[in-house]
Amino acid sequence: MKFQTARWPRGRVVYFDAMSSDVAVQIDAGVAVLTLNRPDQRNAYTAEMGALLSRAYRDCDDDDDVRAIVVTGAGRAFCAGADFSGSASPFDAPDADSGFSASPIDPAAFELRKPVIAAVNGHAIGIGLTIALQADLRIVADDAKYGVVQVRRGVIPDCMSHWTLAHLTNLGVAAEVLLTGRTFTGAEAVAWGIANRTLPAERVLDHALEIARDIATNVAPMSAALSKRLLWDTAINGYTPREVAALETQLHQRVMGTDDATEGVAAFLDRRPPRFTARLSAEWTPLPEPEV
């Protein structure tokens, strides 16, 4: 799968596959916007879309010009779920050598170092919602429908949703969403802890971009990366409070006294935007094991 690139004004870049534009990527002022781009099919998920989104995640995470990522959908839907328009069902039995995975987005959004915001601008059903559940933040449209409906199609939920939902909410909410497969509203998503906030559909992307631009302008990239990895690695590895305390201490020792720590304080005192210079591409070191 080959990507082509085109330079837009003000440093903006668009990536798209030579044979498909199922995912469009725009980068501007430190923010990458990844758009699921099949609006005539309500952005129904295909294997090509999954591969493109995975590639875009990897590219953005490795690009020092990207400090925050927004995922959204073209048109009036975020993603209506699996694409049933072809001659074969996406739920047909896979060939033994097909490499099938129920978690086709690799890496998942929570495995990146950059903050990922899902701007869920319309309906998010099935894998459309389970992809969004992997983001760090979710802004959802208040007049759209949401649901992990796979149990009503004779299969089971995907994209690690048995883990993400239980960690974002609780087992009771996860059970209701996953075992009933019913759809729910944006207000319910916020009440359950699935979404951070719900807004009119036309405001969802703008609000997500506002958050992303604030991160890109005011948050040190290394600090954001370390904090995100500690947050999610704690959930993944089941760290105890004392193990988290030990890691927080080790990571403080890594960033205290750096140029960015000096700049962050100076910018705050001078009441100006900070000019952070640490580059993840050259300076990133994975989190250590906790030393308790």
GROMACS .gro file of C-alpha atoms in nm:
model
  292
    1MET     CA    1   0.000   0.000   0.000
    2LYS     CA    2   0.165   0.320  -0.117
    3PHE     CA    3   0.087   0.668   0.006
    4GLN     CA    4   0.118   0.983  -0.196
    5THR     CA    5   0.168   1.320  -0.034
    6ALA     CA    6   0.070   1.668  -0.134
    7ARG     CA    7   0.189   1.987   0.032
    8TRP     CA    8  -0.083   2.233   0.122
    9PRO     CA    9  -0.043   2.597   0.234
   10ARG     CA   10   0.102   2.665   0.578
   11GLY     CA   11   0.275   2.328   0.602
   12ARG     CA   12  -0.042   2.122   0.578
   13VAL     CA   13   0.008   1.775   0.434
   14VAL     CA   14  -0.245   1.532   0.292
   15TYR     CA   15  -0.171   1.160   0.271
   16PHE     CA   16  -0.387   0.932   0.062
   17ASP     CA   17  -0.357   0.586  -0.089
   18ALA     CA   18  -0.298   0.581  -0.462
   19MET     CA   19  -0.597   0.351  -0.520
   20SER     CA   20  -0.822   0.460  -0.236
   21SER     CA   21  -0.897   0.768  -0.029
   22ASP     CA   22  -1.073   0.579   0.251
   23VAL     CA   23  -0.869   0.777   0.506
   24ALA     CA   24  -0.758   1.135   0.444
   25VAL     CA   25  -0.491   1.294   0.663
   26GLN     CA   26  -0.442   1.667   0.704
   27ILE     CA   27  -0.164   1.811   0.920
   28ASP     CA   28  -0.166   2.175   1.019
   29ALA     CA   29  -0.013   2.366   1.311
   30GLY     CA   30   0.077   2.054   1.505
   31VAL     CA   31  -0.260   1.880   1.466
   32ALA     CA   32  -0.326   1.581   1.241
   33VAL     CA   33  -0.686   1.525   1.135
   34LEU     CA   34  -0.754   1.169   1.020
   35THR     CA   35  -1.085   1.152   0.835
   36LEU     CA   36  -1.268   0.827   0.763
   37ASN     CA   37  -1.355   0.918   0.409
   38ARG     CA   38  -1.639   0.712   0.258
   39PRO     CA   39  -1.923   0.958   0.313
   40ASP     CA   40  -2.154   0.801   0.055
   41GLN     CA   41  -2.136   0.476   0.254
   42ARG     CA   42  -2.156   0.656   0.591
   43ASN     CA   43  -1.786   0.572   0.629
   44ALA     CA   44  -1.861   0.200   0.656
   45TYR     CA   45  -1.547   0.015   0.763
   46THR     CA   46  -1.338  -0.184   0.518
   47ALA     CA   47  -1.009  -0.369   0.555
   48GLU     CA   48  -0.848  -0.100   0.339
   49MET     CA   49  -0.974   0.169   0.574
   50GLY     CA   50  -0.829  -0.018   0.871
   51ALA     CA   51  -0.490  -0.053   0.705
   52LEU     CA   52  -0.484   0.315   0.612
   53LEU     CA   53  -0.585   0.426   0.961
   54SER     CA   54  -0.316   0.203   1.113
   55ARG     CA   55  -0.057   0.350   0.878
   56ALA     CA   56  -0.170   0.704   0.954
   57TYR     CA   57  -0.145   0.638   1.329
   58ARG     CA   58   0.212   0.511   1.291
   59ASP     CA   59   0.317   0.797   1.065
   60CYS     CA   60   0.168   1.062   1.293
   61ASP     CA   61   0.322   0.910   1.604
   62ASP     CA   62   0.665   0.923   1.439
   63ASP     CA   63   0.623   1.278   1.302
   64ASP     CA   64   0.758   1.552   1.529
   65ASP     CA   65   0.538   1.803   1.348
   66VAL     CA   66   0.232   1.626   1.491
   67ARG     CA   67   0.155   1.694   1.856
   68ALA     CA   68  -0.210   1.584   1.870
   69ILE     CA   69  -0.435   1.367   1.653
   70VAL     CA   70  -0.806   1.404   1.578
   71VAL     CA   71  -1.006   1.120   1.420
   72THR     CA   72  -1.338   1.207   1.257
   73GLY     CA   73  -1.573   1.103   0.978
   74ALA     CA   74  -1.657   1.269   0.648
   75GLY     CA   75  -2.017   1.373   0.600
   76ARG     CA   76  -2.288   1.306   0.855
   77ALA     CA   77  -2.158   0.982   1.010
   78PHE     CA   78  -1.846   0.886   1.199
   79CYS     CA   79  -1.855   0.520   1.094
   80ALA     CA   80  -2.171   0.314   1.041
   81GLY     CA   81  -1.994  -0.014   1.112
   82ALA     CA   82  -1.878  -0.294   0.884
   83ASP     CA   83  -1.940  -0.260   0.511
   84PHE     CA   84  -2.209  -0.504   0.396
   85SER     CA   85  -2.235  -0.366   0.043
   86GLY     CA   86  -2.006  -0.622  -0.121
   87SER     CA   87  -2.088  -0.970  -0.246
   88ALA     CA   88  -1.920  -1.128   0.058
   89SER     CA   89  -2.019  -1.056   0.417
   90PRO     CA   90  -1.747  -0.917   0.644
   91PHE     CA   91  -1.861  -1.186   0.889
   92ASP     CA   92  -1.792  -1.479   0.654
   93ALA     CA   93  -1.547  -1.733   0.794
   94PRO     CA   94  -1.190  -1.617   0.721
   95ASP     CA   95  -0.942  -1.837   0.539
   96ALA     CA   96  -0.691  -2.009   0.767
   97ASP     CA   97  -0.405  -1.810   0.615
   98SER     CA   98  -0.588  -1.476   0.591
   99GLY     CA   99  -0.421  -1.323   0.896
  100PHE     CA  100  -0.762  -1.224   1.032
  101SER     CA  101  -0.763  -1.020   1.353
  102ALA     CA  102  -1.062  -0.892   1.547
  103SER     CA  103  -0.843  -0.593   1.636
  104PRO     CA  104  -0.735  -0.472   1.291
  105ILE     CA  105  -0.626  -0.122   1.396
  106ASP     CA  106  -0.258  -0.169   1.481
  107PRO     CA  107  -0.139   0.020   1.672
  108ALA     CA  108  -0.450   0.107   1.868
  109ALA     CA  109  -0.490   0.476   1.944
  110PHE     CA  110  -0.413   0.419   2.312
  111GLU     CA  111  -0.080   0.258   2.216
  112LEU     CA  112   0.049   0.579   2.059
  113ARG     CA  113   0.247   0.850   2.237
  114LYS     CA  114   0.048   1.142   2.095
  115PRO     CA  115  -0.295   1.233   2.240
  116VAL     CA  116  -0.580   1.106   2.019
  117ILE     CA  117  -0.922   1.273   2.021
  118ALA     CA  118  -1.218   1.105   1.852
  119ALA     CA  119  -1.450   1.369   1.703
  120VAL     CA  120  -1.752   1.143   1.666
  121ASN     CA  121  -1.956   1.370   1.443
  122GLY     CA  122  -2.240   1.126   1.373
  123HIS     CA  123  -2.353   0.765   1.402
  124ALA     CA  124  -2.086   0.527   1.534
  125ILE     CA  125  -2.200   0.167   1.519
  126GLY     CA  126  -2.012  -0.158   1.574
  127ILE     CA  127  -1.648  -0.122   1.481
  128GLY     CA  128  -1.716   0.247   1.424
  129LEU     CA  129  -1.766   0.288   1.798
  130THR     CA  130  -1.504   0.036   1.910
  131ILE     CA  131  -1.239   0.228   1.713
  132ALA     CA  132  -1.344   0.549   1.890
  133LEU     CA  133  -1.326   0.374   2.228
  134GLN     CA  134  -0.951   0.336   2.176
  135ALA     CA  135  -0.896   0.714   2.169
  136ASP     CA  136  -0.795   0.919   2.473
  137LEU     CA  137  -1.094   1.156   2.448
  138ARG     CA  138  -1.430   1.128   2.274
  139ILE     CA  139  -1.649   1.422   2.171
  140VAL     CA  140  -1.981   1.292   2.036
  141ALA     CA  141  -2.279   1.432   1.848
  142ASP     CA  142  -2.588   1.460   2.064
  143ASP     CA  143  -2.834   1.359   1.789
  144ALA     CA  144  -2.650   1.047   1.668
  145LYS     CA  145  -2.683   0.682   1.763
  146TYR     CA  146  -2.409   0.473   1.917
  147GLY     CA  147  -2.385   0.102   1.978
  148VAL     CA  148  -2.163  -0.204   1.986
  149VAL     CA  149  -2.418  -0.416   1.803
  150GLN     CA  150  -2.216  -0.721   1.701
  151VAL     CA  151  -2.404  -0.964   1.929
  152ARG     CA  152  -2.717  -0.879   1.725
  153ARG     CA  153  -2.533  -0.988   1.409
  154GLY     CA  154  -2.425  -1.327   1.539
  155VAL     CA  155  -2.064  -1.235   1.616
  156ILE     CA  156  -1.897  -1.059   1.912
  157PRO     CA  157  -1.753  -0.711   1.976
  158ASP     CA  158  -1.407  -0.627   1.845
  159CYS     CA  159  -1.114  -0.384   1.872
  160MET     CA  160  -1.045  -0.479   2.235
  161SER     CA  161  -1.381  -0.332   2.341
  162HIS     CA  162  -1.425  -0.591   2.618
  163TRP     CA  163  -1.119  -0.423   2.773
  164THR     CA  164  -1.163  -0.058   2.671
  165LEU     CA  165  -1.527  -0.032   2.781
  166ALA     CA  166  -1.464  -0.198   3.116
  167HIS     CA  167  -1.175   0.040   3.186
  168LEU     CA  168  -1.346   0.355   3.061
  169THR     CA  169  -1.664   0.283   3.255
  170ASN     CA  170  -1.734  -0.021   3.473
  171LEU     CA  171  -1.836  -0.382   3.427
  172GLY     CA  172  -2.205  -0.300   3.461
  173VAL     CA  173  -2.202  -0.043   3.182
  174ALA     CA  174  -1.976  -0.260   2.967
  175ALA     CA  175  -2.213  -0.553   3.011
  176GLU     CA  176  -2.516  -0.346   2.911
  177VAL     CA  177  -2.343  -0.210   2.601
  178LEU     CA  178  -2.174  -0.532   2.488
  179LEU     CA  179  -2.431  -0.795   2.584
  180THR     CA  180  -2.748  -0.619   2.470
  181GLY     CA  181  -2.606  -0.459   2.156
  182ARG     CA  182  -2.864  -0.183   2.185
  183THR     CA  183  -2.803   0.167   2.056
  184PHE     CA  184  -2.783   0.468   2.284
  185THR     CA  185  -2.760   0.846   2.268
  186GLY     CA  186  -2.478   1.093   2.314
  187ALA     CA  187  -2.624   1.197   2.649
  188GLU     CA  188  -2.616   0.835   2.766
  189ALA     CA  189  -2.258   0.800   2.642
  190VAL     CA  190  -2.152   1.095   2.858
  191ALA     CA  191  -2.350   0.976   3.160
  192TRP     CA  192  -2.186   0.634   3.139
  193GLY     CA  193  -1.834   0.775   3.097
  194ILE     CA  194  -1.801   0.654   2.738
  195ALA     CA  195  -1.774   1.010   2.603
  196ASN     CA  196  -1.622   1.324   2.751
  197ARG     CA  197  -1.896   1.552   2.622
  198THR     CA  198  -2.178   1.569   2.372
  199LEU     CA  199  -2.246   1.861   2.139
  200PRO     CA  200  -2.453   1.941   1.830
  201ALA     CA  201  -2.302   1.751   1.538
  202GLU     CA  202  -2.183   2.065   1.361
  203ARG     CA  203  -1.975   2.164   1.666
  204VAL     CA  204  -1.808   1.830   1.737
  205LEU     CA  205  -1.506   1.861   1.509
  206ASP     CA  206  -1.447   2.227   1.595
  207HIS     CA  207  -1.445   2.146   1.966
  208ALA     CA  208  -1.208   1.852   1.917
  209LEU     CA  209  -0.978   2.075   1.714
  210GLU     CA  210  -0.987   2.338   1.986
  211ILE     CA  211  -0.864   2.080   2.237
  212ALA     CA  212  -0.602   1.945   1.997
  213ARG     CA  213  -0.469   2.292   1.913
  214ASP     CA  214  -0.445   2.378   2.280
  215ILE     CA  215  -0.235   2.064   2.332
  216ALA     CA  216  -0.021   2.139   2.027
  217THR     CA  217   0.043   2.496   2.144
  218ASN     CA  218   0.073   2.469   2.520
  219VAL     CA  219   0.170   2.113   2.616
  220ALA     CA  220   0.526   1.981   2.605
  221PRO     CA  221   0.530   1.685   2.362
  222MET     CA  222   0.760   1.476   2.581
  223SER     CA  223   0.548   1.543   2.889
  224ALA     CA  224   0.229   1.449   2.705
  225ALA     CA  225   0.387   1.131   2.571
  226LEU     CA  226   0.522   1.019   2.908
  227SER     CA  227   0.197   1.097   3.086
  228LYS     CA  228  -0.014   0.918   2.824
  229ARG     CA  229   0.202   0.610   2.830
  230LEU     CA  230   0.198   0.600   3.211
  231LEU     CA  231  -0.180   0.640   3.216
  232TRP     CA  232  -0.249   0.361   2.968
  233ASP     CA  233   0.037   0.133   3.076
  234THR     CA  234  -0.103   0.147   3.428
  235ALA     CA  235  -0.433   0.011   3.297
  236ILE     CA  236  -0.266  -0.242   3.067
  237ASN     CA  237  -0.018  -0.375   3.323
  238GLY     CA  238  -0.230  -0.333   3.634
  239TYR     CA  239   0.025  -0.123   3.822
  240THR     CA  240  -0.041  -0.068   4.191
  241PRO     CA  241  -0.053   0.284   4.338
  242ARG     CA  242   0.299   0.242   4.474
  243GLU     CA  243   0.427   0.122   4.137
  244VAL     CA  244   0.271   0.429   3.975
  245ALA     CA  245   0.434   0.648   4.240
  246ALA     CA  246   0.770   0.491   4.161
  247LEU     CA  247   0.725   0.548   3.788
  248GLU     CA  248   0.612   0.907   3.842
  249THR     CA  249   0.931   0.966   4.041
  250GLN     CA  250   1.151   0.808   3.774
  251LEU     CA  251   0.984   1.008   3.497
  252HIS     CA  252   1.006   1.332   3.696
  253GLN     CA  253   1.379   1.271   3.723
  254ARG     CA  254   1.389   1.227   3.345
  255VAL     CA  255   1.221   1.561   3.263
  256MET     CA  256   1.319   1.789   3.553
  257GLY     CA  257   1.601   2.024   3.458
  258THR     CA  258   1.549   1.976   3.084
  259ASP     CA  259   1.526   2.265   2.838
  260ASP     CA  260   1.150   2.210   2.811
  261ALA     CA  261   1.104   2.226   3.188
  262THR     CA  262   1.294   2.555   3.193
  263GLU     CA  263   1.094   2.686   2.897
  264GLY     CA  264   0.759   2.583   3.043
  265VAL     CA  265   0.819   2.784   3.359
  266ALA     CA  266   0.964   3.082   3.169
  267ALA     CA  267   0.667   3.093   2.930
  268PHE     CA  268   0.423   3.077   3.220
  269LEU     CA  269   0.596   3.363   3.401
  270ASP     CA  270   0.626   3.567   3.080
  271ARG     CA  271   0.262   3.497   2.989
  272ARG     CA  272   0.352   3.379   2.641
  273PRO     CA  273   0.313   3.055   2.445
  274PRO     CA  274   0.594   2.809   2.521
  275ARG     CA  275   0.851   2.702   2.264
  276PHE     CA  276   0.917   2.339   2.346
  277THR     CA  277   1.204   2.173   2.159
  278ALA     CA  278   1.223   1.808   2.272
  279ARG     CA  279   1.175   1.569   1.979
  280LEU     CA  280   1.022   1.230   2.037
  281SER     CA  281   1.185   1.095   1.720
  282ALA     CA  282   1.532   1.148   1.865
  283GLU     CA  283   1.488   1.155   2.243
  284TRP     CA  284   1.213   0.907   2.330
  285THR     CA  285   1.292   0.623   2.568
  286PRO     CA  286   1.018   0.377   2.666
  287LEU     CA  287   0.895   0.379   3.022
  288PRO     CA  288   1.103   0.172   3.264
  289GLU     CA  289   0.974  -0.100   3.489
  290PRO     CA  290   0.853   0.040   3.821
  291GLU     CA  291   1.109   0.022   4.102
  292VAL     CA  292   0.925  -0.009   4.432
   0.00000   0.00000   0.00000
